């Protein structure tokens, strides 16, 4: 598997080995997306733009 992935034309940038990462990943990303959405207005203001809401 690893040799095939590394030698492929489009290898993965990140790989979780084992099962723990794949079990945790969906919730971790969901939490990140929620945090970014919750703070989107502040991020836009910090850039000098207007609120997106």
PDB file of C-alpha atoms in Angstrom:
ATOM      1  CA  UNK A   1       0.000   0.000   0.000  1.00  0.00           C
ATOM      2  CA  UNK A   2       2.549   2.654   1.043  1.00  0.00           C
ATOM      3  CA  UNK A   3       4.859   2.087  -1.913  1.00  0.00           C
ATOM      4  CA  UNK A   4       1.914   2.273  -4.297  1.00  0.00           C
ATOM      5  CA  UNK A   5       0.661   5.509  -2.698  1.00  0.00           C
ATOM      6  CA  UNK A   6       4.061   7.193  -2.699  1.00  0.00           C
ATOM      7  CA  UNK A   7       4.812   6.261  -6.287  1.00  0.00           C
ATOM      8  CA  UNK A   8       1.395   7.253  -7.625  1.00  0.00           C
ATOM      9  CA  UNK A   9       0.877  10.282  -9.859  1.00  0.00           C
ATOM     10  CA  UNK A  10      -1.249  11.907  -7.148  1.00  0.00           C
ATOM     11  CA  UNK A  11       0.090  10.735  -3.758  1.00  0.00           C
ATOM     12  CA  UNK A  12      -1.721  11.753  -0.566  1.00  0.00           C
ATOM     13  CA  UNK A  13      -0.303  14.766   1.261  1.00  0.00           C
ATOM     14  CA  UNK A  14      -1.191  13.276   4.642  1.00  0.00           C
ATOM     15  CA  UNK A  15      -1.862   9.716   5.730  1.00  0.00           C
ATOM     16  CA  UNK A  16      -3.050   8.326   9.052  1.00  0.00           C
ATOM     17  CA  UNK A  17      -1.461   5.024   9.901  1.00  0.00           C
ATOM     18  CA  UNK A  18      -3.494   2.779  12.151  1.00  0.00           C
ATOM     19  CA  UNK A  19      -7.138   3.352  12.979  1.00  0.00           C
ATOM     20  CA  UNK A  20      -7.206   6.024  15.705  1.00  0.00           C
ATOM     21  CA  UNK A  21      -6.714   9.009  13.410  1.00  0.00           C
ATOM     22  CA  UNK A  22      -9.464   7.923  11.057  1.00  0.00           C
ATOM     23  CA  UNK A  23     -11.822   7.493  13.999  1.00  0.00           C
ATOM     24  CA  UNK A  24     -11.105  10.998  15.354  1.00  0.00           C
ATOM     25  CA  UNK A  25     -10.727  12.967  12.143  1.00  0.00           C
ATOM     26  CA  UNK A  26     -14.381  13.625  11.211  1.00  0.00           C
ATOM     27  CA  UNK A  27     -15.152  15.210  14.596  1.00  0.00           C
ATOM     28  CA  UNK A  28     -11.908  17.192  14.673  1.00  0.00           C
ATOM     29  CA  UNK A  29     -12.654  18.704  11.261  1.00  0.00           C
ATOM     30  CA  UNK A  30     -16.290  19.362  12.167  1.00  0.00           C
ATOM     31  CA  UNK A  31     -15.102  21.258  15.247  1.00  0.00           C
ATOM     32  CA  UNK A  32     -12.620  23.283  13.180  1.00  0.00           C
ATOM     33  CA  UNK A  33     -15.239  24.179  10.570  1.00  0.00           C
ATOM     34  CA  UNK A  34     -17.667  25.300  13.289  1.00  0.00           C
ATOM     35  CA  UNK A  35     -15.006  27.437  14.964  1.00  0.00           C
ATOM     36  CA  UNK A  36     -14.087  29.100  11.674  1.00  0.00           C
ATOM     37  CA  UNK A  37     -17.754  29.742  10.849  1.00  0.00           C
ATOM     38  CA  UNK A  38     -18.419  31.158  14.325  1.00  0.00           C
ATOM     39  CA  UNK A  39     -15.534  33.648  13.955  1.00  0.00           C
ATOM     40  CA  UNK A  40     -15.971  34.463  10.257  1.00  0.00           C
ATOM     41  CA  UNK A  41     -17.238  38.005  10.916  1.00  0.00           C
ATOM     42  CA  UNK A  42     -14.224  38.894  13.042  1.00  0.00           C
ATOM     43  CA  UNK A  43     -11.871  37.432  10.442  1.00  0.00           C
ATOM     44  CA  UNK A  44     -13.445  39.557   7.702  1.00  0.00           C
ATOM     45  CA  UNK A  45     -13.220  42.696   9.845  1.00  0.00           C
ATOM     46  CA  UNK A  46      -9.579  42.006  10.682  1.00  0.00           C
ATOM     47  CA  UNK A  47      -8.844  41.875   6.973  1.00  0.00           C
ATOM     48  CA  UNK A  48     -10.485  45.254   6.521  1.00  0.00           C
ATOM     49  CA  UNK A  49     -13.601  43.898   4.891  1.00  0.00           C
ATOM     50  CA  UNK A  50     -17.183  43.920   5.984  1.00  0.00           C
ATOM     51  CA  UNK A  51     -19.097  41.354   7.961  1.00  0.00           C
ATOM     52  CA  UNK A  52     -20.395  38.376   5.991  1.00  0.00           C
ATOM     53  CA  UNK A  53     -23.592  38.006   8.047  1.00  0.00           C
TER      54      UNK A  53
END
